[in-house]
GROMACS .gro file of C-alpha atoms in nm:
model
  342
    1UNK     CA    1   3.175  10.603  18.248
    2UNK     CA    2   3.038  10.946  18.342
    3UNK     CA    3   2.685  11.027  18.231
    4UNK     CA    4   2.670  11.241  17.919
    5UNK     CA    5   2.529  11.585  17.994
    6UNK     CA    6   2.242  11.678  17.760
    7UNK     CA    7   2.078  12.006  17.663
    8UNK     CA    8   1.765  11.893  17.847
    9UNK     CA    9   1.962  11.857  18.170
   10UNK     CA   10   2.098  12.211  18.125
   11UNK     CA   11   1.747  12.339  18.058
   12UNK     CA   12   1.615  12.181  18.378
   13UNK     CA   13   1.905  12.323  18.585
   14UNK     CA   14   1.857  12.672  18.436
   15UNK     CA   15   1.478  12.662  18.453
   16UNK     CA   16   1.433  12.730  18.081
   17UNK     CA   17   1.317  12.536  17.775
   18UNK     CA   18   1.548  12.312  17.574
   19UNK     CA   19   1.498  12.542  17.274
   20UNK     CA   20   1.632  12.830  17.485
   21UNK     CA   21   1.950  12.631  17.552
   22UNK     CA   22   1.982  12.567  17.180
   23UNK     CA   23   1.946  12.937  17.100
   24UNK     CA   24   2.214  13.035  17.351
   25UNK     CA   25   2.468  12.803  17.188
   26UNK     CA   26   2.370  12.880  16.826
   27UNK     CA   27   2.571  13.169  16.675
   28UNK     CA   28   2.338  13.445  16.559
   29UNK     CA   29   2.033  13.309  16.740
   30UNK     CA   30   1.834  13.535  16.972
   31UNK     CA   31   1.836  13.492  17.352
   32UNK     CA   32   1.794  13.751  17.625
   33UNK     CA   33   2.103  13.838  17.833
   34UNK     CA   34   1.930  13.701  18.147
   35UNK     CA   35   1.848  13.369  17.979
   36UNK     CA   36   2.197  13.341  17.831
   37UNK     CA   37   2.354  13.403  18.172
   38UNK     CA   38   2.141  13.134  18.339
   39UNK     CA   39   2.205  12.880  18.063
   40UNK     CA   40   2.581  12.935  18.053
   41UNK     CA   41   2.601  12.914  18.434
   42UNK     CA   42   2.408  12.585  18.435
   43UNK     CA   43   2.620  12.450  18.146
   44UNK     CA   44   2.941  12.535  18.332
   45UNK     CA   45   2.819  12.367  18.651
   46UNK     CA   46   2.721  12.050  18.463
   47UNK     CA   47   3.020  12.046  18.227
   48UNK     CA   48   2.796  12.065  17.921
   49UNK     CA   49   2.939  12.107  17.572
   50UNK     CA   50   2.708  12.147  17.269
   51UNK     CA   51   2.736  11.872  17.006
   52UNK     CA   52   2.806  12.072  16.692
   53UNK     CA   53   2.788  11.777  16.452
   54UNK     CA   54   2.457  11.659  16.597
   55UNK     CA   55   2.318  12.010  16.562
   56UNK     CA   56   2.437  12.016  16.201
   57UNK     CA   57   2.240  11.700  16.126
   58UNK     CA   58   1.924  11.868  16.255
   59UNK     CA   59   1.975  12.215  16.110
   60UNK     CA   60   2.164  12.121  15.795
   61UNK     CA   61   2.437  12.371  15.889
   62UNK     CA   62   2.758  12.287  16.075
   63UNK     CA   63   2.909  12.639  16.061
   64UNK     CA   64   3.239  12.465  15.989
   65UNK     CA   65   3.465  12.560  15.697
   66UNK     CA   66   3.715  12.306  15.566
   67UNK     CA   67   4.052  12.461  15.479
   68UNK     CA   68   4.278  12.250  15.258
   69UNK     CA   69   4.637  12.373  15.229
   70UNK     CA   70   4.931  12.219  15.047
   71UNK     CA   71   5.214  12.338  15.270
   72UNK     CA   72   5.273  12.556  15.572
   73UNK     CA   73   5.647  12.583  15.508
   74UNK     CA   74   5.574  12.899  15.310
   75UNK     CA   75   5.527  13.162  15.583
   76UNK     CA   76   5.257  13.339  15.381
   77UNK     CA   77   5.010  13.060  15.465
   78UNK     CA   78   5.038  13.044  15.846
   79UNK     CA   79   4.976  13.420  15.847
   80UNK     CA   80   4.673  13.381  15.620
   81UNK     CA   81   4.544  13.085  15.821
   82UNK     CA   82   4.542  13.292  16.141
   83UNK     CA   83   4.365  13.586  15.975
   84UNK     CA   84   4.114  13.368  15.794
   85UNK     CA   85   4.030  13.175  16.110
   86UNK     CA   86   3.979  13.498  16.308
   87UNK     CA   87   3.761  13.653  16.038
   88UNK     CA   88   3.539  13.345  16.011
   89UNK     CA   89   3.512  13.308  16.389
   90UNK     CA   90   3.387  13.666  16.404
   91UNK     CA   91   3.103  13.551  16.177
   92UNK     CA   92   3.025  13.243  16.388
   93UNK     CA   93   3.218  12.991  16.177
   94UNK     CA   94   3.515  12.768  16.262
   95UNK     CA   95   3.789  12.611  16.052
   96UNK     CA   96   3.904  12.252  16.018
   97UNK     CA   97   4.250  12.238  15.859
   98UNK     CA   98   4.354  11.954  15.627
   99UNK     CA   99   4.703  11.920  15.479
  100UNK     CA  100   4.768  11.770  15.138
  101UNK     CA  101   5.023  11.775  14.858
  102UNK     CA  102   4.997  12.010  14.560
  103UNK     CA  103   4.881  11.737  14.320
  104UNK     CA  104   4.522  11.736  14.201
  105UNK     CA  105   4.479  11.366  14.282
  106UNK     CA  106   4.581  11.403  14.647
  107UNK     CA  107   4.375  11.721  14.686
  108UNK     CA  108   4.066  11.542  14.552
  109UNK     CA  109   4.109  11.264  14.808
  110UNK     CA  110   4.135  11.515  15.094
  111UNK     CA  111   3.833  11.715  14.974
  112UNK     CA  112   3.630  11.392  14.968
  113UNK     CA  113   3.725  11.347  15.333
  114UNK     CA  114   3.640  11.711  15.414
  115UNK     CA  115   3.289  11.667  15.272
  116UNK     CA  116   3.227  11.385  15.523
  117UNK     CA  117   3.250  11.642  15.805
  118UNK     CA  118   2.935  11.814  15.677
  119UNK     CA  119   3.122  12.139  15.621
  120UNK     CA  120   2.932  12.445  15.502
  121UNK     CA  121   3.212  12.554  15.268
  122UNK     CA  122   3.565  12.471  15.153
  123UNK     CA  123   3.868  12.696  15.107
  124UNK     CA  124   4.152  12.558  14.898
  125UNK     CA  125   4.478  12.745  14.963
  126UNK     CA  126   4.749  12.676  14.702
  127UNK     CA  127   4.561  12.361  14.597
  128UNK     CA  128   4.396  12.260  14.268
  129UNK     CA  129   4.073  12.064  14.230
  130UNK     CA  130   3.952  11.838  13.951
  131UNK     CA  131   3.646  11.952  13.755
  132UNK     CA  132   3.470  11.626  13.851
  133UNK     CA  133   3.506  11.682  14.225
  134UNK     CA  134   3.420  12.051  14.186
  135UNK     CA  135   3.093  11.941  14.026
  136UNK     CA  136   3.026  11.703  14.316
  137UNK     CA  137   3.083  11.982  14.569
  138UNK     CA  138   2.839  12.201  14.379
  139UNK     CA  139   2.582  11.920  14.365
  140UNK     CA  140   2.617  11.877  14.744
  141UNK     CA  141   2.555  12.248  14.793
  142UNK     CA  142   2.905  12.307  14.936
  143UNK     CA  143   3.065  12.622  14.788
  144UNK     CA  144   3.436  12.609  14.713
  145UNK     CA  145   3.672  12.907  14.716
  146UNK     CA  146   4.026  12.904  14.578
  147UNK     CA  147   4.267  13.120  14.777
  148UNK     CA  148   4.585  13.234  14.600
  149UNK     CA  149   4.505  13.002  14.311
  150UNK     CA  150   4.270  13.013  14.012
  151UNK     CA  151   4.130  12.748  13.777
  152UNK     CA  152   3.922  12.747  13.462
  153UNK     CA  153   3.631  12.565  13.628
  154UNK     CA  154   3.288  12.725  13.642
  155UNK     CA  155   3.114  12.767  13.976
  156UNK     CA  156   3.425  12.834  14.187
  157UNK     CA  157   3.510  13.160  14.361
  158UNK     CA  158   3.878  13.258  14.357
  159UNK     CA  159   4.081  13.533  14.520
  160UNK     CA  160   4.438  13.608  14.412
  161UNK     CA  161   4.675  13.899  14.399
  162UNK     CA  162   4.754  14.044  14.058
  163UNK     CA  163   5.024  13.790  13.986
  164UNK     CA  164   5.071  13.894  13.623
  165UNK     CA  165   5.094  14.261  13.717
  166UNK     CA  166   5.327  14.185  14.007
  167UNK     CA  167   5.562  13.983  13.788
  168UNK     CA  168   5.561  14.261  13.530
  169UNK     CA  169   5.658  14.518  13.795
  170UNK     CA  170   5.956  14.304  13.897
  171UNK     CA  171   6.075  14.279  13.536
  172UNK     CA  172   6.045  14.654  13.482
  173UNK     CA  173   6.226  14.723  13.810
  174UNK     CA  174   6.523  14.497  13.730
  175UNK     CA  175   6.551  14.638  13.379
  176UNK     CA  176   6.545  14.993  13.516
  177UNK     CA  177   6.827  14.891  13.751
  178UNK     CA  178   7.052  14.825  13.452
  179UNK     CA  179   7.086  14.449  13.497
  180UNK     CA  180   7.226  14.260  13.198
  181UNK     CA  181   7.176  13.895  13.302
  182UNK     CA  182   6.834  13.844  13.460
  183UNK     CA  183   6.736  13.499  13.588
  184UNK     CA  184   6.419  13.344  13.725
  185UNK     CA  185   6.359  13.067  13.981
  186UNK     CA  186   6.011  12.924  13.937
  187UNK     CA  187   5.774  12.775  14.191
  188UNK     CA  188   5.565  12.463  14.133
  189UNK     CA  189   5.480  12.472  13.764
  190UNK     CA  190   5.131  12.332  13.815
  191UNK     CA  191   5.030  12.645  14.009
  192UNK     CA  192   4.845  12.932  13.842
  193UNK     CA  193   5.030  13.173  14.072
  194UNK     CA  194   5.366  13.051  13.940
  195UNK     CA  195   5.254  13.064  13.576
  196UNK     CA  196   5.105  13.413  13.608
  197UNK     CA  197   5.405  13.561  13.789
  198UNK     CA  198   5.641  13.427  13.525
  199UNK     CA  199   5.412  13.541  13.243
  200UNK     CA  200   5.408  13.900  13.373
  201UNK     CA  201   5.785  13.893  13.428
  202UNK     CA  202   5.849  13.773  13.074
  203UNK     CA  203   5.609  14.035  12.935
  204UNK     CA  204   5.829  14.309  13.080
  205UNK     CA  205   6.144  14.153  12.935
  206UNK     CA  206   5.982  14.099  12.595
  207UNK     CA  207   5.861  14.461  12.583
  208UNK     CA  208   6.222  14.573  12.630
  209UNK     CA  209   6.350  14.330  12.366
  210UNK     CA  210   6.530  14.124  12.628
  211UNK     CA  211   6.545  13.750  12.686
  212UNK     CA  212   6.557  13.562  13.016
  213UNK     CA  213   6.923  13.484  13.085
  214UNK     CA  214   6.857  13.160  13.274
  215UNK     CA  215   6.581  12.974  13.455
  216UNK     CA  216   6.553  12.704  13.723
  217UNK     CA  217   6.277  12.554  13.937
  218UNK     CA  218   6.253  12.565  14.318
  219UNK     CA  219   5.902  12.415  14.331
  220UNK     CA  220   5.810  12.624  14.641
  221UNK     CA  221   6.017  12.365  14.829
  222UNK     CA  222   6.316  12.428  15.059
  223UNK     CA  223   6.553  12.157  14.938
  224UNK     CA  224   6.474  12.217  14.571
  225UNK     CA  225   6.524  12.590  14.620
  226UNK     CA  226   6.869  12.531  14.772
  227UNK     CA  227   6.955  12.308  14.477
  228UNK     CA  228   6.822  12.555  14.219
  229UNK     CA  229   7.026  12.840  14.370
  230UNK     CA  230   7.343  12.633  14.373
  231UNK     CA  231   7.296  12.528  14.009
  232UNK     CA  232   7.225  12.882  13.894
  233UNK     CA  233   7.507  13.062  14.076
  234UNK     CA  234   7.791  12.808  14.106
  235UNK     CA  235   7.928  12.927  13.773
  236UNK     CA  236   8.188  13.176  13.653
  237UNK     CA  237   8.071  13.537  13.686
  238UNK     CA  238   7.995  13.581  13.315
  239UNK     CA  239   7.770  13.273  13.318
  240UNK     CA  240   7.562  13.356  13.624
  241UNK     CA  241   7.280  13.613  13.659
  242UNK     CA  242   7.340  13.956  13.805
  243UNK     CA  243   6.974  13.964  13.914
  244UNK     CA  244   6.714  13.698  13.993
  245UNK     CA  245   6.339  13.706  14.043
  246UNK     CA  246   6.229  13.423  14.274
  247UNK     CA  247   5.859  13.325  14.256
  248UNK     CA  248   5.805  13.322  14.635
  249UNK     CA  249   5.970  13.483  14.939
  250UNK     CA  250   6.024  13.148  15.109
  251UNK     CA  251   6.248  13.046  14.818
  252UNK     CA  252   6.402  13.393  14.783
  253UNK     CA  253   6.532  13.394  15.141
  254UNK     CA  254   6.695  13.056  15.075
  255UNK     CA  255   6.855  13.193  14.759
  256UNK     CA  256   6.997  13.485  14.958
  257UNK     CA  257   7.143  13.249  15.216
  258UNK     CA  258   7.311  13.039  14.945
  259UNK     CA  259   7.452  13.347  14.771
  260UNK     CA  260   7.593  13.507  15.086
  261UNK     CA  261   7.694  13.219  15.310
  262UNK     CA  262   7.779  12.936  15.069
  263UNK     CA  263   7.909  13.119  14.763
  264UNK     CA  264   8.043  13.436  14.925
  265UNK     CA  265   7.855  13.669  14.690
  266UNK     CA  266   7.724  14.011  14.783
  267UNK     CA  267   7.351  14.095  14.774
  268UNK     CA  268   7.288  14.325  14.594
  269UNK     CA  269   7.651  14.407  14.502
  270UNK     CA  270   7.697  14.092  14.291
  271UNK     CA  271   7.334  13.980  14.259
  272UNK     CA  272   7.002  14.158  14.307
  273UNK     CA  273   6.730  13.934  14.453
  274UNK     CA  274   6.353  13.999  14.434
  275UNK     CA  275   6.080  13.779  14.581
  276UNK     CA  276   5.700  13.764  14.593
  277UNK     CA  277   5.460  13.760  14.894
  278UNK     CA  278   5.616  13.998  15.150
  279UNK     CA  279   5.612  13.750  15.437
  280UNK     CA  280   5.710  13.891  15.781
  281UNK     CA  281   6.070  13.768  15.761
  282UNK     CA  282   6.123  13.952  15.431
  283UNK     CA  283   6.153  14.278  15.628
  284UNK     CA  284   6.398  14.140  15.886
  285UNK     CA  285   6.730  14.322  15.899
  286UNK     CA  286   6.909  14.001  15.798
  287UNK     CA  287   6.726  13.998  15.461
  288UNK     CA  288   6.558  14.331  15.373
  289UNK     CA  289   6.410  14.156  15.071
  290UNK     CA  290   6.268  14.358  14.783
  291UNK     CA  291   5.943  14.181  14.701
  292UNK     CA  292   5.587  14.205  14.573
  293UNK     CA  293   5.338  14.236  14.857
  294UNK     CA  294   5.031  14.015  14.860
  295UNK     CA  295   4.777  14.213  15.071
  296UNK     CA  296   4.676  13.927  15.300
  297UNK     CA  297   4.415  14.126  15.495
  298UNK     CA  298   4.230  14.235  15.182
  299UNK     CA  299   4.253  13.890  15.025
  300UNK     CA  300   4.110  13.732  15.342
  301UNK     CA  301   3.834  13.993  15.362
  302UNK     CA  302   3.726  13.931  15.002
  303UNK     CA  303   3.749  13.553  15.052
  304UNK     CA  304   3.527  13.555  15.363
  305UNK     CA  305   3.273  13.785  15.197
  306UNK     CA  306   3.250  13.570  14.884
  307UNK     CA  307   3.237  13.240  15.074
  308UNK     CA  308   2.970  13.347  15.324
  309UNK     CA  309   2.758  13.494  15.046
  310UNK     CA  310   2.777  13.161  14.863
  311UNK     CA  311   2.677  12.977  15.182
  312UNK     CA  312   2.405  13.207  15.312
  313UNK     CA  313   2.265  13.349  14.988
  314UNK     CA  314   2.341  13.088  14.723
  315UNK     CA  315   2.070  13.207  14.483
  316UNK     CA  316   2.226  13.553  14.454
  317UNK     CA  317   2.592  13.452  14.469
  318UNK     CA  318   2.766  13.457  14.130
  319UNK     CA  319   3.109  13.291  14.148
  320UNK     CA  320   3.393  13.510  14.025
  321UNK     CA  321   3.770  13.550  14.031
  322UNK     CA  322   3.868  13.858  14.234
  323UNK     CA  323   4.213  14.001  14.167
  324UNK     CA  324   4.372  14.223  14.432
  325UNK     CA  325   4.644  14.471  14.342
  326UNK     CA  326   5.006  14.381  14.421
  327UNK     CA  327   5.260  14.643  14.532
  328UNK     CA  328   5.636  14.628  14.476
  329UNK     CA  329   5.809  14.684  14.812
  330UNK     CA  330   6.160  14.826  14.772
  331UNK     CA  331   6.422  14.717  15.025
  332UNK     CA  332   6.798  14.665  15.005
  333UNK     CA  333   6.828  14.317  14.846
  334UNK     CA  334   6.815  14.465  14.496
  335UNK     CA  335   6.994  14.750  14.323
  336UNK     CA  336   6.783  15.065  14.325
  337UNK     CA  337   6.737  15.222  13.977
  338UNK     CA  338   6.853  15.581  13.940
  339UNK     CA  339   6.582  15.821  14.053
  340UNK     CA  340   6.383  15.555  14.245
  341UNK     CA  341   6.330  15.588  14.620
  342UNK     CA  342   6.266  15.327  14.887
   0.00000   0.00000   0.00000
């Protein structure tokens, strides 16, 4: 077995102290350009790699953030993951990604595992956390941030788009378009994002004295979304919606495929379809999906700011739920109300 290269060996090769080697490989630490050049040259020649976990045991900081996500099937999350990773790397932090289901029990088990990696913070994307485990994270000094999800648990930061406002905009838009039979396909009903989007949507209908024509559940899942679309639209014309709000773009694109290619219906001639997220494929010529845009860049920026403040200045960090505005993006999958412009 090859001999393990140590920081002391690098220091001797570079002609510097071991503490100088440590500073060169510690993000944010001070080292002169000349020293850094000598140390990195010696490290490359010896094949040295710093032991991040060992350094964490000494310093109490790993500069690792645990990201727990329920599913990457929704194209909003791979996009966010890339942006979040880049933003944290720019601040000297790195991400460990853990996949789980949407249930609180499974998420708790994964978060317990994440804590064993001595992470400095945890981001939960589309995942809920029990109040008991949230308290344990707080007791361990590990701040938790909820991304695109909120919970009524004290001590947690959360960043979401304005899901209620976004849902309300969709309802007002479809009503202005003169639709008589408006349906809704829900996401996972345990998610605050799903509940808030539907609440805002129903507020708009209620304000106009209208009732939801029909409702089904796609669970933010491909197969369930196919099934929900087939149930909702495989009916005589008078019994099916002439417009549908779908709680996420991933599901909405599936609904469009079912309508056009399985049932032979025209979008938006027979049915207007509106989604939520504005994932990259929503703007493709094959879909041109009208949707509510979640501003991923701004949500990531606010998440990184809040999380790093909680890590680096815990005494001054007051956890809060930040809500980012959501814009209705008009494309050709839904009938345009008279006087509106894309």
